[in-house]
XYZ file of C-alpha atoms in Angstrom:
277
model
C -10.649 -40.293 -62.008
C -10.929 -41.147 -58.285
C -14.334 -42.389 -57.105
C -15.212 -39.981 -54.265
C -17.322 -42.451 -52.295
C -14.721 -45.204 -52.529
C -12.016 -42.755 -51.438
C -14.037 -41.720 -48.357
C -14.685 -45.337 -47.395
C -10.988 -46.211 -47.700
C -10.050 -43.193 -45.611
C -12.491 -44.159 -42.840
C -11.239 -47.770 -42.833
C -7.694 -46.454 -42.436
C -8.751 -44.141 -39.617
C -10.506 -46.856 -37.618
C -7.634 -49.286 -38.197
C -5.107 -46.712 -36.927
C -7.325 -45.790 -33.952
C -7.685 -49.455 -32.974
C -3.913 -49.950 -33.151
C -3.334 -46.895 -30.936
C -5.966 -48.088 -28.445
C -4.367 -51.550 -28.202
C -0.923 -49.951 -27.819
C -2.129 -47.750 -24.958
C -3.725 -50.680 -23.152
C -0.483 -52.660 -23.053
C 1.734 -49.785 -21.891
C 2.781 -50.684 -18.308
C 2.551 -48.137 -15.488
C -0.410 -45.758 -15.397
C -3.025 -48.400 -16.208
C -1.860 -50.647 -13.386
C -1.389 -47.724 -10.997
C -5.092 -46.889 -11.071
C -6.013 -50.433 -10.023
C -4.372 -50.141 -6.619
C -3.567 -46.522 -5.862
C -2.550 -47.010 -2.230
C 0.195 -49.513 -2.965
C 0.360 -50.395 0.723
C -0.050 -53.467 2.892
C -2.294 -54.754 5.662
C -0.758 -54.289 9.108
C -0.770 -56.974 11.792
C -4.091 -56.796 13.666
C -4.039 -54.332 16.602
C -0.371 -53.454 16.019
C -1.209 -49.717 15.788
C -2.943 -49.309 19.193
C -3.217 -45.494 18.884
C -5.210 -45.684 15.641
C -8.759 -44.337 15.814
C -11.620 -45.052 13.421
C -14.102 -42.169 13.375
C -17.469 -43.288 12.036
C -19.943 -40.671 10.904
C -21.530 -39.582 7.668
C -18.041 -40.114 6.220
C -15.318 -42.170 7.888
C -12.015 -40.640 8.988
C -8.946 -41.789 10.824
C -7.538 -40.346 14.035
C -4.836 -40.702 16.677
C -5.348 -41.380 20.371
C -3.057 -38.892 22.166
C -4.642 -39.122 25.605
C -7.154 -41.476 27.257
C -10.007 -39.171 26.268
C -8.564 -37.135 23.362
C -8.162 -37.953 19.667
C -6.300 -35.853 17.104
C -7.735 -35.858 13.568
C -8.207 -33.531 10.571
C -10.356 -30.388 10.763
C -11.972 -31.037 7.385
C -13.531 -34.239 8.789
C -17.081 -33.086 9.462
C -18.064 -34.396 12.890
C -21.672 -34.663 14.088
C -21.272 -35.136 17.855
C -24.751 -36.640 18.212
C -24.234 -39.458 15.721
C -20.475 -39.984 15.254
C -18.533 -42.606 17.200
C -14.821 -43.118 17.836
C -13.456 -46.668 17.849
C -10.006 -47.505 19.219
C -8.492 -50.988 19.043
C -10.053 -51.834 15.678
C -8.476 -53.766 12.851
C -11.659 -54.331 10.864
C -13.765 -51.300 9.966
C -16.970 -53.343 9.756
C -16.745 -56.244 12.206
C -17.039 -56.177 15.990
C -13.820 -57.167 17.758
C -13.238 -57.785 21.467
C -10.329 -55.322 21.452
C -12.515 -52.408 20.335
C -13.478 -49.578 22.675
C -16.247 -47.307 21.382
C -17.070 -43.803 22.597
C -19.289 -40.886 21.659
C -17.823 -37.395 21.259
C -18.198 -34.671 23.904
C -16.402 -31.874 22.021
C -15.056 -31.350 18.506
C -12.486 -28.535 18.415
C -11.002 -27.612 15.022
C -7.822 -25.520 14.942
C -8.901 -21.845 15.124
C -6.864 -20.950 12.025
C -8.093 -23.801 9.833
C -9.025 -22.654 6.330
C -11.140 -24.730 3.924
C -9.837 -22.566 1.094
C -6.070 -22.897 1.560
C -6.254 -26.076 3.712
C -3.749 -24.851 6.297
C -3.894 -25.966 9.952
C -6.068 -28.975 9.066
C -6.189 -30.289 12.627
C -9.020 -31.095 15.017
C -9.212 -32.375 18.590
C -12.020 -34.664 19.747
C -12.783 -34.999 23.445
C -14.427 -38.329 24.199
C -17.299 -39.072 26.569
C -15.232 -41.327 28.786
C -11.663 -42.582 28.972
C -10.051 -45.444 27.126
C -8.745 -48.396 29.107
C -5.083 -48.728 28.199
C -3.968 -52.202 27.130
C -1.995 -53.920 24.372
C -4.561 -53.009 21.692
C -5.352 -49.480 22.932
C -2.549 -47.045 23.760
C -1.912 -43.315 23.117
C 0.853 -42.246 20.779
C 3.508 -39.741 21.850
C 3.588 -36.389 20.115
C 6.885 -34.960 18.840
C 8.809 -32.865 21.340
C 9.981 -30.006 19.145
C 7.742 -29.580 16.120
C 10.652 -29.211 13.699
C 10.373 -29.649 9.935
C 10.873 -33.026 8.235
C 13.804 -33.304 5.839
C 13.067 -34.194 2.232
C 13.660 -37.847 1.282
C 12.751 -38.958 4.824
C 10.955 -42.317 4.742
C 7.579 -42.291 6.521
C 4.436 -44.381 6.916
C 0.773 -43.399 6.607
C -2.041 -45.578 7.950
C -5.794 -45.818 7.428
C -8.927 -47.622 6.261
C -9.223 -45.524 3.079
C -9.803 -46.393 -0.577
C -7.397 -48.903 -2.166
C -9.014 -49.059 -5.615
C -9.537 -45.807 -7.502
C -12.124 -47.358 -9.817
C -14.330 -49.121 -7.260
C -13.962 -46.328 -4.658
C -14.382 -48.884 -1.899
C -12.994 -48.379 1.603
C -10.673 -51.019 3.038
C -12.184 -53.345 5.646
C -8.802 -53.820 7.341
C -6.200 -51.335 8.553
C -3.518 -50.706 5.947
C -0.257 -48.790 5.788
C 1.840 -47.339 2.979
C 5.482 -46.260 2.774
C 5.886 -42.713 1.457
C 8.844 -40.355 1.047
C 8.926 -36.659 2.003
C 9.097 -34.396 -1.063
C 10.695 -30.939 -0.979
C 8.091 -28.132 -0.918
C 9.687 -26.362 -3.877
C 9.191 -29.501 -5.938
C 5.665 -30.014 -4.608
C 4.737 -26.414 -5.515
C 6.264 -26.416 -9.008
C 4.361 -26.492 -12.312
C 4.685 -30.264 -12.620
C 2.941 -30.758 -9.284
C 0.494 -28.546 -7.332
C 1.624 -25.328 -9.052
C 0.689 -23.278 -5.948
C -2.944 -24.474 -6.121
C -3.059 -24.641 -3.199
C 0.238 -23.346 -1.853
C 2.053 -26.020 0.174
C 3.213 -23.986 3.166
C 5.554 -24.573 6.101
C 2.501 -25.839 8.031
C 2.167 -28.697 5.548
C 4.358 -31.514 4.322
C 4.277 -33.315 0.980
C 4.851 -37.078 0.730
C 4.464 -39.761 -1.908
C 6.514 -41.821 -4.349
C 8.574 -40.619 -7.337
C 6.866 -43.233 -9.513
C 3.401 -42.721 -8.027
C 1.121 -45.528 -6.878
C 1.788 -45.070 -3.145
C -0.535 -42.680 -1.376
C -3.340 -42.054 1.069
C -6.836 -41.470 -0.292
C -10.476 -40.822 0.688
C -11.199 -42.320 4.101
C -7.606 -41.917 5.327
C -8.065 -38.259 6.382
C -7.036 -37.582 9.964
C -4.747 -40.588 10.147
C -1.054 -40.454 11.086
C 2.115 -39.697 9.182
C 4.845 -41.444 11.146
C 8.517 -40.757 10.441
C 11.329 -42.550 12.277
C 8.763 -44.007 14.680
C 7.319 -40.591 15.634
C 3.950 -38.979 14.823
C 4.890 -36.001 12.647
C 1.800 -35.184 10.600
C -1.915 -35.720 9.997
C -3.344 -36.851 6.648
C -5.006 -33.836 5.041
C -5.766 -34.040 1.306
C -4.704 -35.120 -2.170
C -6.051 -33.943 -5.536
C -5.754 -37.285 -7.334
C -4.758 -40.328 -5.330
C -1.634 -42.217 -6.292
C -0.399 -39.889 -9.046
C 3.096 -38.474 -9.492
C 1.689 -34.989 -10.129
C -0.267 -34.767 -6.878
C 1.472 -36.373 -3.859
C -0.398 -36.569 -0.555
C -0.442 -33.488 1.678
C -0.208 -33.749 5.466
C -0.602 -31.172 8.238
C 2.817 -30.862 9.863
C 2.820 -30.934 13.662
C 4.704 -27.677 14.130
C 5.681 -26.028 17.405
C 2.606 -23.781 17.081
C 0.341 -26.791 16.600
C 1.829 -28.645 19.567
C 1.325 -25.620 21.837
C -2.326 -25.437 20.727
C -2.801 -29.148 21.472
C -1.202 -28.847 24.911
C -3.286 -25.803 25.798
C -6.485 -27.527 24.675
C -6.119 -30.955 26.258
C -3.996 -30.037 29.300
C -0.567 -31.276 30.267
C -1.474 -34.436 32.175
C -1.247 -36.616 29.076
C 0.132 -40.092 28.731
C 1.844 -38.736 25.645
C 4.947 -36.551 25.855
C 3.627 -33.048 25.153
C 6.726 -31.054 26.037
C 7.653 -28.496 23.409
C 11.304 -27.573 22.961
């Protein structure tokens, strides 16, 4: 006759032994575990080599793009308090003072009139500065695209910012970093293995990441640039879970409609090429 208590004890010992083996097995599987340790998968850029890059300091930090001596293009979801926020151009460090830095307060914050927090479309915002930047090697506006056409899938692009590089520590980078990402077809991005239409990735957005994951923008990178073939083509908008295959980064595409709105808002006398084909 089987001793009930001894049988239970043996069963529990077997359970814990099996559980421990599974836990050890999971810990040594390469891939996902390592991916969470450095979700950006990017690199530090040479100091002041991205002279159009803006650091917007407020309650939460965002990135931005100098498109005119007194205008910065960023994301609409970046909440801007004009009384307290500052815009820094010419920065490499996000915490240290550098002689190349030019710092301005904000005169106007103008989100795109069709921006929707719910569906995240038209996530663009223009900031008019209180003063004009002095153009030099470390501070220079970036040209906008001339036509606002779509970006072909598999196009190689770069995204830049001071955002989080470690998904566990949730700590912002102190130096400007960049990551190589690849444009992903919208049908793929919207399918059940990815965003599954929640939200819908529309023609006003573009999806970019890496087929293996681990290369992405994250919190703190919002408003920064997506540059493809040397041209500003999008603005960092959102991602559900940084660095994962399932949820690539989403960027606001600079469409013809968006470029016309920018030109109408800031005027045509820009250092950047604002012509729209």
